[in-house]
Amino acid sequence: MYRVLIPIDDNESRALAQANYVTSLPSADEEIEATLLFVFTDDSSGDVPRSVTRVRSVRRAREHLEDHGVDVTIHEDSMEAVDNILRHAEEEDVDSIVLGGRKRSPAGKALFGSVTQRVILNTDKPVVVTGGAPDED
């Protein structure tokens, strides 16, 4: 089995892009186990329910993966996204991490940091970055 960690936020288009990438892999329905990780942070939008199963992006990604025969596990955590992503990747002993990229200006990256960049620099696991909608902040 090939195990992937899919950290997702509350953006549905990014979550679906990540799920779509996973289901496009060869023999995804037979060979892949996916773990969806949603991290509740202080900057999560106010309309995000505090139950991971009620978050639309989580539901949509899970439905897409399951509709394509991929086994899915859902985890939730809170506060620091990067630390939680790295910890779950190690604990789950995943083969790769599939992140949803967001388009930010250079100033936005400098001011707010980049979860994607910090994950890539702090893991020895392969990281795939999928496209997605521009940052709606």
PDB file of N, CA and C in Angstrom, residues 14-65:
ATOM      1  N   ARG A  14      -9.115  23.743  -3.526  1.00  0.00           N
ATOM      2  CA  ARG A  14      -7.786  23.171  -3.241  1.00  0.00           C
ATOM      3  C   ARG A  14      -7.916  21.728  -2.771  1.00  0.00           C
ATOM      4  N   ALA A  15      -8.893  21.467  -1.892  1.00  0.00           N
ATOM      5  CA  ALA A  15      -9.095  20.103  -1.387  1.00  0.00           C
ATOM      6  C   ALA A  15      -9.438  19.144  -2.517  1.00  0.00           C
ATOM      7  N   LEU A  16     -10.292  19.586  -3.441  1.00  0.00           N
ATOM      8  CA  LEU A  16     -10.648  18.732  -4.573  1.00  0.00           C
ATOM      9  C   LEU A  16      -9.469  18.534  -5.521  1.00  0.00           C
ATOM     10  N   ALA A  17      -8.644  19.557  -5.697  1.00  0.00           N
ATOM     11  CA  ALA A  17      -7.448  19.400  -6.532  1.00  0.00           C
ATOM     12  C   ALA A  17      -6.509  18.358  -5.925  1.00  0.00           C
ATOM     13  N   GLN A  18      -6.352  18.390  -4.608  1.00  0.00           N
ATOM     14  CA  GLN A  18      -5.506  17.407  -3.932  1.00  0.00           C
ATOM     15  C   GLN A  18      -6.087  16.002  -4.092  1.00  0.00           C
ATOM     16  N   ALA A  19      -7.391  15.863  -3.836  1.00  0.00           N
ATOM     17  CA  ALA A  19      -8.041  14.559  -3.963  1.00  0.00           C
ATOM     18  C   ALA A  19      -7.972  14.052  -5.400  1.00  0.00           C
ATOM     19  N   ASN A  20      -8.166  14.948  -6.356  1.00  0.00           N
ATOM     20  CA  ASN A  20      -8.113  14.571  -7.762  1.00  0.00           C
ATOM     21  C   ASN A  20      -6.723  14.071  -8.145  1.00  0.00           C
ATOM     22  N   TYR A  21      -5.690  14.726  -7.631  1.00  0.00           N
ATOM     23  CA  TYR A  21      -4.325  14.252  -7.910  1.00  0.00           C
ATOM     24  C   TYR A  21      -4.163  12.810  -7.418  1.00  0.00           C
ATOM     25  N   VAL A  22      -4.604  12.548  -6.203  1.00  0.00           N
ATOM     26  CA  VAL A  22      -4.444  11.211  -5.627  1.00  0.00           C
ATOM     27  C   VAL A  22      -5.205  10.174  -6.448  1.00  0.00           C
ATOM     28  N   THR A  23      -6.434  10.489  -6.845  1.00  0.00           N
ATOM     29  CA  THR A  23      -7.217   9.508  -7.610  1.00  0.00           C
ATOM     30  C   THR A  23      -6.690   9.338  -9.033  1.00  0.00           C
ATOM     31  N   SER A  24      -5.884  10.263  -9.510  1.00  0.00           N
ATOM     32  CA  SER A  24      -5.312  10.132 -10.856  1.00  0.00           C
ATOM     33  C   SER A  24      -4.083   9.227 -10.877  1.00  0.00           C
ATOM     34  N   LEU A  25      -3.574   8.859  -9.716  1.00  0.00           N
ATOM     35  CA  LEU A  25      -2.402   7.983  -9.664  1.00  0.00           C
ATOM     36  C   LEU A  25      -2.777   6.575 -10.132  1.00  0.00           C
ATOM     37  N   PRO A  26      -1.848   5.862 -10.750  1.00  0.00           N
ATOM     38  CA  PRO A  26      -2.151   4.509 -11.233  1.00  0.00           C
ATOM     39  C   PRO A  26      -2.613   3.592 -10.095  1.00  0.00           C
ATOM     40  N   SER A  27      -3.649   2.837 -10.364  1.00  0.00           N
ATOM     41  CA  SER A  27      -4.201   1.850  -9.418  1.00  0.00           C
ATOM     42  C   SER A  27      -4.571   2.465  -8.072  1.00  0.00           C
ATOM     43  N   ALA A  28      -5.014   3.718  -8.083  1.00  0.00           N
ATOM     44  CA  ALA A  28      -5.351   4.404  -6.830  1.00  0.00           C
ATOM     45  C   ALA A  28      -6.362   3.627  -6.015  1.00  0.00           C
ATOM     46  N   ASP A  29      -7.346   3.038  -6.677  1.00  0.00           N
ATOM     47  CA  ASP A  29      -8.401   2.320  -5.961  1.00  0.00           C
ATOM     48  C   ASP A  29      -7.913   1.043  -5.300  1.00  0.00           C
ATOM     49  N   GLU A  30      -6.775   0.535  -5.721  1.00  0.00           N
ATOM     50  CA  GLU A  30      -6.254  -0.704  -5.157  1.00  0.00           C
ATOM     51  C   GLU A  30      -5.005  -0.513  -4.306  1.00  0.00           C
ATOM     52  N   GLU A  31      -4.280   0.567  -4.556  1.00  0.00           N
ATOM     53  CA  GLU A  31      -2.945   0.698  -3.979  1.00  0.00           C
ATOM     54  C   GLU A  31      -2.753   1.849  -3.002  1.00  0.00           C
ATOM     55  N   ILE A  32      -3.750   2.733  -2.870  1.00  0.00           N
ATOM     56  CA  ILE A  32      -3.520   3.942  -2.079  1.00  0.00           C
ATOM     57  C   ILE A  32      -4.429   4.006  -0.868  1.00  0.00           C
ATOM     58  N   GLU A  33      -3.828   4.390   0.250  1.00  0.00           N
ATOM     59  CA  GLU A  33      -4.562   4.731   1.467  1.00  0.00           C
ATOM     60  C   GLU A  33      -4.309   6.212   1.720  1.00  0.00           C
ATOM     61  N   ALA A  34      -5.384   6.986   1.875  1.00  0.00           N
ATOM     62  CA  ALA A  34      -5.252   8.432   2.060  1.00  0.00           C
ATOM     63  C   ALA A  34      -5.680   8.828   3.462  1.00  0.00           C
ATOM     64  N   THR A  35      -4.905   9.716   4.074  1.00  0.00           N
ATOM     65  CA  THR A  35      -5.270  10.312   5.346  1.00  0.00           C
ATOM     66  C   THR A  35      -5.499  11.793   5.113  1.00  0.00           C
ATOM     67  N   LEU A  36      -6.741  12.236   5.365  1.00  0.00           N
ATOM     68  CA  LEU A  36      -7.060  13.655   5.301  1.00  0.00           C
ATOM     69  C   LEU A  36      -6.775  14.258   6.662  1.00  0.00           C
ATOM     70  N   LEU A  37      -6.079  15.375   6.683  1.00  0.00           N
ATOM     71  CA  LEU A  37      -5.767  16.063   7.937  1.00  0.00           C
ATOM     72  C   LEU A  37      -6.271  17.494   7.850  1.00  0.00           C
ATOM     73  N   PHE A  38      -7.145  17.851   8.772  1.00  0.00           N
ATOM     74  CA  PHE A  38      -7.631  19.225   8.869  1.00  0.00           C
ATOM     75  C   PHE A  38      -7.144  19.780  10.193  1.00  0.00           C
ATOM     76  N   VAL A  39      -6.448  20.909  10.144  1.00  0.00           N
ATOM     77  CA  VAL A  39      -5.915  21.535  11.351  1.00  0.00           C
ATOM     78  C   VAL A  39      -6.716  22.802  11.637  1.00  0.00           C
ATOM     79  N   PHE A  40      -7.401  22.807  12.767  1.00  0.00           N
ATOM     80  CA  PHE A  40      -8.118  24.003  13.196  1.00  0.00           C
ATOM     81  C   PHE A  40      -7.097  24.987  13.737  1.00  0.00           C
ATOM     82  N   THR A  41      -7.040  26.175  13.141  1.00  0.00           N
ATOM     83  CA  THR A  41      -6.099  27.199  13.583  1.00  0.00           C
ATOM     84  C   THR A  41      -6.870  28.443  13.977  1.00  0.00           C
ATOM     85  N   ASP A  42      -6.197  29.338  14.652  1.00  0.00           N
ATOM     86  CA  ASP A  42      -6.832  30.601  15.040  1.00  0.00           C
ATOM     87  C   ASP A  42      -7.259  31.411  13.827  1.00  0.00           C
ATOM     88  N   ASP A  43      -6.585  31.209  12.679  1.00  0.00           N
ATOM     89  CA  ASP A  43      -6.947  31.983  11.496  1.00  0.00           C
ATOM     90  C   ASP A  43      -7.905  31.242  10.570  1.00  0.00           C
ATOM     91  N   SER A  44      -8.440  30.070  11.018  1.00  0.00           N
ATOM     92  CA  SER A  44      -9.480  29.421  10.230  1.00  0.00           C
ATOM     93  C   SER A  44     -10.648  30.376  10.145  1.00  0.00           C
ATOM     94  N   SER A  45     -11.283  30.412   8.978  1.00  0.00           N
ATOM     95  CA  SER A  45     -12.382  31.366   8.824  1.00  0.00           C
ATOM     96  C   SER A  45     -13.479  31.074   9.834  1.00  0.00           C
ATOM     97  N   GLY A  46     -14.185  32.107  10.232  1.00  0.00           N
ATOM     98  CA  GLY A  46     -15.204  31.997  11.265  1.00  0.00           C
ATOM     99  C   GLY A  46     -16.343  31.075  10.908  1.00  0.00           C
ATOM    100  N   ASP A  47     -16.531  30.758   9.615  1.00  0.00           N
ATOM    101  CA  ASP A  47     -17.633  29.890   9.231  1.00  0.00           C
ATOM    102  C   ASP A  47     -17.242  28.417   9.190  1.00  0.00           C
ATOM    103  N   VAL A  48     -16.039  28.066   9.643  1.00  0.00           N
ATOM    104  CA  VAL A  48     -15.614  26.672   9.680  1.00  0.00           C
ATOM    105  C   VAL A  48     -16.182  26.014  10.936  1.00  0.00           C
ATOM    106  N   PRO A  49     -17.005  24.970  10.772  1.00  0.00           N
ATOM    107  CA  PRO A  49     -17.531  24.271  11.950  1.00  0.00           C
ATOM    108  C   PRO A  49     -16.383  23.640  12.740  1.00  0.00           C
ATOM    109  N   ARG A  50     -16.536  23.533  14.030  1.00  0.00           N
ATOM    110  CA  ARG A  50     -15.467  22.970  14.858  1.00  0.00           C
ATOM    111  C   ARG A  50     -15.521  21.442  14.931  1.00  0.00           C
ATOM    112  N   SER A  51     -16.200  20.812  14.001  1.00  0.00           N
ATOM    113  CA  SER A  51     -16.192  19.363  13.867  1.00  0.00           C
ATOM    114  C   SER A  51     -15.696  19.046  12.463  1.00  0.00           C
ATOM    115  N   VAL A  52     -14.645  18.285  12.366  1.00  0.00           N
ATOM    116  CA  VAL A  52     -13.998  18.045  11.076  1.00  0.00           C
ATOM    117  C   VAL A  52     -14.947  17.403  10.069  1.00  0.00           C
ATOM    118  N   THR A  53     -15.866  16.579  10.523  1.00  0.00           N
ATOM    119  CA  THR A  53     -16.777  15.929   9.582  1.00  0.00           C
ATOM    120  C   THR A  53     -17.801  16.893   9.004  1.00  0.00           C
ATOM    121  N   ARG A  54     -17.906  18.097   9.574  1.00  0.00           N
ATOM    122  CA  ARG A  54     -18.839  19.093   9.064  1.00  0.00           C
ATOM    123  C   ARG A  54     -18.164  20.135   8.168  1.00  0.00           C
ATOM    124  N   VAL A  55     -16.862  20.051   8.019  1.00  0.00           N
ATOM    125  CA  VAL A  55     -16.127  20.985   7.162  1.00  0.00           C
ATOM    126  C   VAL A  55     -16.338  20.551   5.703  1.00  0.00           C
ATOM    127  N   ARG A  56     -16.887  21.457   4.881  1.00  0.00           N
ATOM    128  CA  ARG A  56     -17.234  21.112   3.491  1.00  0.00           C
ATOM    129  C   ARG A  56     -16.039  20.598   2.696  1.00  0.00           C
ATOM    130  N   SER A  57     -14.882  21.219   2.853  1.00  0.00           N
ATOM    131  CA  SER A  57     -13.714  20.779   2.080  1.00  0.00           C
ATOM    132  C   SER A  57     -13.326  19.349   2.447  1.00  0.00           C
ATOM    133  N   VAL A  58     -13.448  18.997   3.709  1.00  0.00           N
ATOM    134  CA  VAL A  58     -13.144  17.630   4.160  1.00  0.00           C
ATOM    135  C   VAL A  58     -14.153  16.650   3.565  1.00  0.00           C
ATOM    136  N   ARG A  59     -15.426  17.009   3.651  1.00  0.00           N
ATOM    137  CA  ARG A  59     -16.472  16.132   3.105  1.00  0.00           C
ATOM    138  C   ARG A  59     -16.298  15.927   1.602  1.00  0.00           C
ATOM    139  N   ARG A  60     -16.049  17.009   0.879  1.00  0.00           N
ATOM    140  CA  ARG A  60     -15.918  16.910  -0.582  1.00  0.00           C
ATOM    141  C   ARG A  60     -14.703  16.075  -0.972  1.00  0.00           C
ATOM    142  N   ALA A  61     -13.579  16.286  -0.294  1.00  0.00           N
ATOM    143  CA  ALA A  61     -12.377  15.501  -0.604  1.00  0.00           C
ATOM    144  C   ALA A  61     -12.610  14.031  -0.285  1.00  0.00           C
ATOM    145  N   ARG A  62     -13.202  13.759   0.878  1.00  0.00           N
ATOM    146  CA  ARG A  62     -13.483  12.369   1.259  1.00  0.00           C
ATOM    147  C   ARG A  62     -14.410  11.709   0.246  1.00  0.00           C
ATOM    148  N   GLU A  63     -15.482  12.395  -0.135  1.00  0.00           N
ATOM    149  CA  GLU A  63     -16.426  11.833  -1.111  1.00  0.00           C
ATOM    150  C   GLU A  63     -15.740  11.528  -2.434  1.00  0.00           C
ATOM    151  N   HIS A  64     -14.903  12.450  -2.903  1.00  0.00           N
ATOM    152  CA  HIS A  64     -14.192  12.238  -4.172  1.00  0.00           C
ATOM    153  C   HIS A  64     -13.285  11.008  -4.084  1.00  0.00           C
ATOM    154  N   LEU A  65     -12.521  10.927  -3.016  1.00  0.00           N
ATOM    155  CA  LEU A  65     -11.615   9.783  -2.851  1.00  0.00           C
ATOM    156  C   LEU A  65     -12.390   8.469  -2.755  1.00  0.00           C
TER     157      LEU A  65
END
